[in-house]
Coordinates of N, CA and C in Angstrom, one line a residue:
X60 N 57.5 -71.2 -68.9 CA 57.8 -70.1 -68.1 C 57.3 -69.9 -66.6
X61 N 57.8 -69.5 -65.5 CA 57.4 -69.4 -64.3 C 56.3 -68.0 -64.1
X62 N 55.0 -68.6 -64.0 CA 54.5 -67.4 -63.7 C 54.2 -67.0 -62.5
X63 N 54.4 -65.7 -62.1 CA 54.3 -65.5 -60.6 C 53.3 -63.9 -60.7
X64 N 52.8 -63.8 -59.3 CA 52.1 -62.4 -59.6 C 53.3 -61.2 -58.5
X65 N 52.9 -59.8 -59.0 CA 53.4 -59.1 -58.5 C 53.8 -59.3 -56.8
X66 N 53.0 -59.5 -56.0 CA 53.0 -59.9 -54.7 C 54.2 -60.9 -54.6
X67 N 54.3 -61.5 -55.3 CA 55.7 -62.9 -55.3 C 56.6 -63.0 -56.3
X68 N 57.3 -62.1 -56.5 CA 58.1 -61.4 -57.6 C 59.2 -62.7 -57.6
X69 N 59.8 -63.4 -58.6 CA 60.8 -64.3 -58.6 C 62.2 -63.5 -58.6
X70 N 62.6 -62.4 -58.8 CA 63.6 -61.5 -58.6 C 63.1 -60.1 -58.8
X71 N 64.0 -59.2 -57.9 CA 63.7 -57.5 -58.2 C 65.2 -57.0 -57.4
X72 N 65.2 -55.8 -57.8 CA 66.1 -54.7 -57.6 C 65.9 -53.5 -56.7
X73 N 66.6 -53.6 -55.5 CA 66.1 -51.8 -55.1 C 67.2 -51.2 -55.1
X74 N 67.6 -50.1 -56.0 CA 68.2 -49.2 -55.9 C 68.5 -48.2 -54.8
X75 N 69.4 -47.7 -54.5 CA 69.5 -46.9 -53.3 C 69.0 -45.3 -53.7
X76 N 68.3 -44.8 -52.9 CA 67.6 -43.1 -53.2 C 68.6 -42.2 -53.5
X77 N 69.9 -42.4 -53.0 CA 70.9 -41.6 -53.6 C 71.1 -41.7 -55.1
X78 N 70.5 -42.8 -55.6 CA 71.0 -42.5 -57.6 C 69.6 -41.8 -57.9
X79 N 68.7 -41.6 -57.3 CA 67.5 -41.1 -58.0 C 67.6 -39.7 -57.4
X80 N 68.5 -39.4 -56.6 CA 68.4 -37.8 -56.4 C 69.2 -36.8 -56.8
X81 N 70.1 -37.7 -57.7 CA 71.2 -36.9 -58.2 C 70.5 -36.1 -59.5
X82 N 71.2 -34.6 -59.7 CA 71.0 -34.0 -61.2 C 70.9 -34.9 -62.2
X83 N 71.7 -35.6 -62.5 CA 71.9 -36.2 -63.4 C 71.6 -37.7 -63.7
X84 N 70.5 -38.1 -62.6 CA 69.5 -39.1 -62.5 C 68.5 -38.9 -63.8
X85 N 68.0 -37.6 -63.4 CA 66.7 -37.4 -64.6 C 67.4 -37.7 -65.8
X86 N 68.4 -37.1 -66.3 CA 68.9 -37.5 -67.6 C 69.5 -39.0 -67.9
X87 N 69.6 -39.6 -67.1 CA 70.0 -41.2 -67.2 C 69.2 -42.1 -67.3
X88 N 69.2 -43.1 -68.0 CA 68.5 -44.1 -68.3 C 68.7 -45.3 -67.5
X89 N 67.9 -45.9 -66.7 CA 68.3 -47.2 -65.9 C 67.7 -48.2 -66.8
X90 N 68.9 -49.3 -66.9 CA 68.3 -50.6 -67.5 C 68.3 -51.7 -66.6
X91 N 67.2 -52.6 -66.7 CA 67.1 -53.6 -65.9 C 67.1 -54.7 -66.8
X92 N 67.9 -56.0 -66.6 CA 68.0 -57.0 -67.5 C 67.5 -58.3 -67.0
X93 N 66.5 -58.9 -67.2 CA 66.0 -60.3 -66.8 C 66.6 -61.6 -67.4
X94 N 66.9 -62.4 -67.0 CA 67.1 -63.7 -68.2 C 66.5 -64.9 -67.6
X95 N 65.7 -65.1 -68.3 CA 65.0 -66.5 -67.9 C 65.8 -67.5 -68.1
X96 N 66.6 -67.5 -69.5 CA 67.0 -68.6 -69.7 C 68.5 -69.0 -69.1
X97 N 68.8 -69.8 -68.0 CA 69.5 -69.8 -66.9 C 70.8 -70.5 -67.4
X98 N 70.3 -71.4 -68.8 CA 71.6 -72.3 -69.1 C 72.7 -71.5 -69.9
X99 N 72.4 -70.1 -70.3 CA 73.5 -69.5 -70.4 C 74.4 -68.9 -69.6
X100 N 74.1 -69.6 -68.2 CA 75.0 -68.9 -66.9 C 75.7 -70.2 -66.4
X101 N 75.1 -71.3 -66.8 CA 75.9 -72.6 -66.0 C 77.0 -72.8 -66.5
X102 N 77.7 -73.3 -65.4 CA 79.5 -73.7 -65.7 C 79.1 -75.4 -65.8
X103 N 79.3 -75.9 -67.0 CA 79.1 -77.2 -67.4 C 80.0 -78.1 -66.4
X104 N 81.2 -77.8 -66.1 CA 82.1 -78.2 -65.2 C 82.1 -78.8 -64.0
X105 N 80.7 -78.1 -63.5 CA 80.1 -78.3 -61.8 C 79.0 -79.1 -62.0
X106 N 79.6 -80.2 -62.4 CA 78.2 -81.2 -62.8 C 77.1 -81.5 -61.6
X107 N 77.6 -81.6 -60.6 CA 76.3 -81.7 -59.3 C 75.8 -80.5 -58.9
X108 N 76.2 -79.1 -59.7 CA 75.5 -77.9 -59.0 C 74.7 -77.3 -60.2
X109 N 73.4 -76.8 -59.7 CA 72.5 -76.1 -60.8 C 72.4 -74.6 -60.3
X110 N 72.2 -73.7 -61.2 CA 71.9 -72.3 -60.9 C 70.4 -72.2 -60.8
X111 N 70.0 -72.0 -59.3 CA 68.8 -72.2 -58.8 C 67.8 -71.1 -58.8
X112 N 68.1 -69.8 -59.8 CA 67.2 -68.8 -59.8 C 67.7 -68.1 -61.4
X113 N 67.0 -67.2 -61.6 CA 66.9 -66.5 -62.7 C 68.1 -65.5 -62.5
X114 N 68.5 -64.8 -63.7 CA 69.8 -64.0 -63.3 C 69.0 -62.2 -63.7
X115 N 69.5 -61.4 -62.8 CA 69.1 -60.2 -63.3 C 70.3 -59.0 -62.9
X116 N 70.3 -58.1 -63.7 CA 71.2 -57.0 -63.5 C 70.4 -55.8 -63.9
X117 N 71.4 -55.0 -63.4 CA 70.7 -53.1 -63.7 C 71.9 -52.5 -64.2
X118 N 71.8 -51.4 -64.7 CA 73.1 -50.4 -65.3 C 72.3 -49.2 -65.4
X119 N 73.3 -48.3 -65.3 CA 72.8 -47.0 -65.7 C 73.8 -46.4 -67.0
X120 N 73.1 -46.0 -68.1 CA 74.0 -45.5 -69.1 C 74.9 -44.6 -68.8
X121 N 76.1 -44.6 -69.2 CA 76.8 -43.7 -69.0 C 77.5 -43.4 -67.8
X122 N 77.2 -44.3 -66.5 CA 77.7 -44.2 -65.4 C 78.4 -45.7 -64.8
X123 N 79.8 -45.3 -64.3 CA 80.3 -46.6 -63.6 C 79.8 -46.0 -61.9
X124 N 78.8 -47.0 -61.3 CA 78.5 -47.0 -60.3 C 79.1 -47.6 -59.2
X125 N 79.8 -47.3 -58.0 CA 80.5 -47.9 -57.3 C 80.7 -47.3 -56.1
X126 N 81.3 -47.7 -54.9 CA 81.5 -46.8 -53.9 C 80.2 -46.4 -53.1
X127 N 79.0 -47.0 -53.3 CA 77.8 -46.4 -52.5 C 77.9 -46.5 -51.3
X128 N 77.2 -45.6 -50.5 CA 76.9 -45.6 -49.1 C 76.0 -46.1 -48.8
X129 N 74.8 -46.6 -49.6 CA 73.9 -47.5 -49.1 C 73.9 -48.7 -50.4
X130 N 73.5 -49.9 -49.8 CA 73.6 -51.1 -50.7 C 72.5 -51.0 -51.9
X131 N 72.9 -51.9 -53.0 CA 71.7 -52.1 -54.1 C 71.2 -53.5 -53.3
X132 N 69.8 -53.7 -53.4 CA 69.4 -54.9 -53.0 C 68.8 -55.9 -53.8
X133 N 69.3 -57.0 -54.1 CA 69.0 -57.7 -55.0 C 68.3 -59.0 -54.2
X134 N 67.2 -59.7 -54.5 CA 66.4 -60.5 -54.1 C 66.1 -61.6 -55.2
X135 N 66.5 -62.8 -54.9 CA 66.0 -63.9 -56.0 C 65.3 -65.1 -55.3
X136 N 64.5 -65.4 -56.0 CA 63.7 -66.8 -55.3 C 64.0 -67.9 -56.1
X137 N 64.1 -69.2 -55.2 CA 64.9 -70.4 -55.7 C 63.8 -70.9 -56.9
X138 N 64.2 -71.5 -58.0 CA 63.3 -72.0 -58.7 C 63.1 -73.1 -58.5
X139 N 63.7 -73.9 -57.9 CA 63.6 -75.5 -57.1 C 63.7 -75.1 -55.7
X140 N 62.6 -75.6 -55.1 CA 62.5 -75.5 -53.5 C 63.4 -76.5 -52.6
X141 N 64.2 -76.0 -51.7 CA 65.1 -77.0 -51.0 C 64.2 -77.6 -50.3
X142 N 63.0 -77.6 -50.4 CA 62.0 -78.3 -49.2 C 61.8 -79.9 -49.5

């Protein structure tokens, strides 16, 4: 497992403030999923390419979130440096 500190995360998601301000937000459960096992998402037909980050997702129970005026920000750190 790749060990990291909170100052240098391998992945994070920032949700727009508008999702927190709605009355229903207090009643909704926001789920974050972090998949460390990248082989679950690799396409073996792409023989010379690799998935070079962990996979993350977020969802809000019972809500279809779309057409937001502010973006959801997802930042992923490379597992293998290009240097």
